[in-house]
């Protein structure tokens, strides 16, 4: 039997409806020809407007007719529908279209067509015709008609499949007599014989079962087979790494002779996979192989993902269709790879290592257009997707990258981009940071501590915020074996993001015995609620949000007793080596920690936010994102020294230097070993610039006046305004110790060339990125520190046992039983970073008695 239905005997009702509307437009044109054209004389604006009215009427009918032919050709002639409910929906939609379009036409009919006045006569008063208004109304008529027609066919396309996209019938009717066209209605005829069901998942037989998909055909439709296998004995298969893309699952493919909806990007990827000349026929693709609507199955399959990618023969990376730049990007990557190999070869044969290092690096010229193509290539969303980390890192074979018709091996791409990162450090630092994170993790087969993974992968993105954590479980040592996963790390999609993040944070604290994870907390006043409207605990990091400020700590990669890799803080030891003191019986949502109160925050300088677009924590050029910062620093130096008069000029200079750089050099080494000549050179270079502006118009003059007259900083200019809750600056020091300008400092004393190296002010300014999204503050005990942007006077700085940096906390006012606090964020406080606040206390708690306290963080 022919796989087509003859519907010539009966057409859909919508065809007649559209025909009626088109005839109405034709009637409008006829009325214009008979009753309007005779009123037009000359070639004035009114005549031109009248002609445009006629053209609008004529175009309206033609556009509607063409649109109907287009939609009808795509979806209006043959449908594959499932049951009587769909039939009812179609009838209802046709009714709505009829009522809606006719109503729109009738509303404008009187004004735009029928009521065009006749020729003036003795009993009709002549009124000018507003042709522009009539044309606008006519345009509105056919625009409304087109919109209604488009809406109809969009609804039909949601559940109706055009005949030309259907695969051959599995078991077509044997005789034509099975369908009585004369006795069946139009809707009944649509149901047979092209009835197709959607694919329905069967429950996996065991917790180690997986589905694999095989692409049998790619054009004109995608035909696939889905089969279930045991993970211990699957056929040869490859795993696909890709992005779902935007728009949801709207593309049609066929799996096991059933309709299956996938994302458009995946459908194009399946067509590309079919072209691969490979002996591997089966693929693991999460969108198809996991029942995404079954949360229990998703949980089980996420636990197996590391094992799946390790069991796969290799990983195929599908970046999507070529948008016109893949060819040049791949060409540049291949070129860079070859140059890297040549340089390595020359290095191995070079007798003089120093002479080799002095040779120029053979990079393509910056004017090479391929650099721009590579930049666009790196903008593809795949490179920032958090799931790709696991998919690439645990891949057993060398992954292959596909983009359109082009392909390259991952190892070559990694070699080329590593070379670029080393010799072209300014190139796309934002994207290179993501790539370097993947390269570092994939450099060996070692597993990582979960807490360290959460820190190093913060910049990656996930559509589902919970996947920011779940996507790392396959790399973490704590969840390496599916049989021994901790309960707190079960990837449960039935739980809210807030609950997942809270439990993971508490697990990391108790598992590691450290508070390093609290350094990942960054408060955001506009994003403290989960999608269910519940507040996050203040001590829970929001991994789904970018961390704008740089961490105070520099890290080394080490190994623990289980040979897991982890990030270890290098310099700061605020609580020395004392272990965490945690009350494990705290109520839900409360983190009860023991520590020492350092001091109360007395006053704060304004927070430093970028003057342009937000920047990441990896930004290295501070002058570009906040031009006024370098100009204000000498003024801040003067103002803060006036407040901290108990320090000698040399002591304060070093304190200011260490606090503003958070104790780190541009190379992430200990700034305490840095020469002060660089900082002196900075003060000298900026002294003249800061005096060029009129002192009365200088915003820093207002700030200085506030410090000296105990005014609230909240009364100052908006660019320097603190939160309204910031306290006043009380009890200014005597002016006798105040230095009126940087010239009073020993900055003009030329350092001896025999005692200090040549000064370079950029050594200091390059280390100032930790000032962004933070503010300088002074405590009531006379300590200078750098804290979160949300810090206010009245906050308390504490050292918590198990923490490497001090933290700012804020007391919660209200009717709570006992004191409760909110964690504001980490701080750098000169005089509290090396264990000074717990000095003399033995590791067993004996020795110097400290005024320790318990702090309930909520």
PDB file of N, CA and C in Angstrom, residues 321-331 373 377 403-404 406:
ATOM      1  N   UNK A 321      27.390  22.837  15.160  1.00  0.00           N
ATOM      2  CA  UNK A 321      27.670  23.138  13.754  1.00  0.00           C
ATOM      3  C   UNK A 321      28.707  24.254  13.630  1.00  0.00           C
ATOM      4  N   UNK A 322      29.359  24.280  12.498  1.00  0.00           N
ATOM      5  CA  UNK A 322      30.344  25.327  12.226  1.00  0.00           C
ATOM      6  C   UNK A 322      29.619  26.625  11.886  1.00  0.00           C
ATOM      7  N   UNK A 323      29.910  27.675  12.640  1.00  0.00           N
ATOM      8  CA  UNK A 323      29.316  28.984  12.377  1.00  0.00           C
ATOM      9  C   UNK A 323      30.211  29.863  11.525  1.00  0.00           C
ATOM     10  N   UNK A 324      31.193  29.285  10.860  1.00  0.00           N
ATOM     11  CA  UNK A 324      32.016  30.045   9.933  1.00  0.00           C
ATOM     12  C   UNK A 324      33.424  30.335  10.415  1.00  0.00           C
ATOM     13  N   UNK A 325      33.770  29.911  11.616  1.00  0.00           N
ATOM     14  CA  UNK A 325      35.107  30.200  12.128  1.00  0.00           C
ATOM     15  C   UNK A 325      35.856  28.939  12.555  1.00  0.00           C
ATOM     16  N   UNK A 326      35.212  27.785  12.457  1.00  0.00           N
ATOM     17  CA  UNK A 326      35.868  26.555  12.912  1.00  0.00           C
ATOM     18  C   UNK A 326      37.073  26.215  12.049  1.00  0.00           C
ATOM     19  N   UNK A 327      36.977  26.429  10.747  1.00  0.00           N
ATOM     20  CA  UNK A 327      38.079  26.045   9.858  1.00  0.00           C
ATOM     21  C   UNK A 327      39.356  26.793  10.222  1.00  0.00           C
ATOM     22  N   UNK A 328      39.257  28.117  10.385  1.00  0.00           N
ATOM     23  CA  UNK A 328      40.442  28.902  10.711  1.00  0.00           C
ATOM     24  C   UNK A 328      40.926  28.623  12.131  1.00  0.00           C
ATOM     25  N   UNK A 329      39.992  28.399  13.040  1.00  0.00           N
ATOM     26  CA  UNK A 329      40.384  28.087  14.417  1.00  0.00           C
ATOM     27  C   UNK A 329      41.146  26.766  14.477  1.00  0.00           C
ATOM     28  N   UNK A 330      40.632  25.740  13.792  1.00  0.00           N
ATOM     29  CA  UNK A 330      41.309  24.456  13.784  1.00  0.00           C
ATOM     30  C   UNK A 330      42.651  24.551  13.057  1.00  0.00           C
ATOM     31  N   UNK A 331      42.699  25.395  12.038  1.00  0.00           N
ATOM     32  CA  UNK A 331      43.960  25.598  11.317  1.00  0.00           C
ATOM     33  C   UNK A 331      45.015  26.197  12.235  1.00  0.00           C
ATOM     34  N   UNK A 373      39.318  34.090  15.008  1.00  0.00           N
ATOM     35  CA  UNK A 373      38.473  32.901  14.856  1.00  0.00           C
ATOM     36  C   UNK A 373      38.621  31.972  16.056  1.00  0.00           C
ATOM     37  N   UNK A 377      35.821  30.711  18.624  1.00  0.00           N
ATOM     38  CA  UNK A 377      35.690  29.278  18.865  1.00  0.00           C
ATOM     39  C   UNK A 377      35.668  28.983  20.366  1.00  0.00           C
ATOM     40  N   UNK A 403      33.533  19.888  15.318  1.00  0.00           N
ATOM     41  CA  UNK A 403      32.792  21.142  15.138  1.00  0.00           C
ATOM     42  C   UNK A 403      32.451  21.246  13.667  1.00  0.00           C
ATOM     43  N   UNK A 404      31.177  21.046  13.344  1.00  0.00           N
ATOM     44  CA  UNK A 404      30.804  20.966  11.939  1.00  0.00           C
ATOM     45  C   UNK A 404      31.484  19.770  11.297  1.00  0.00           C
ATOM     46  N   UNK A 406      34.722  19.653  10.816  1.00  0.00           N
ATOM     47  CA  UNK A 406      36.128  19.662  11.212  1.00  0.00           C
ATOM     48  C   UNK A 406      36.324  18.881  12.507  1.00  0.00           C
TER      49      UNK A 406
END
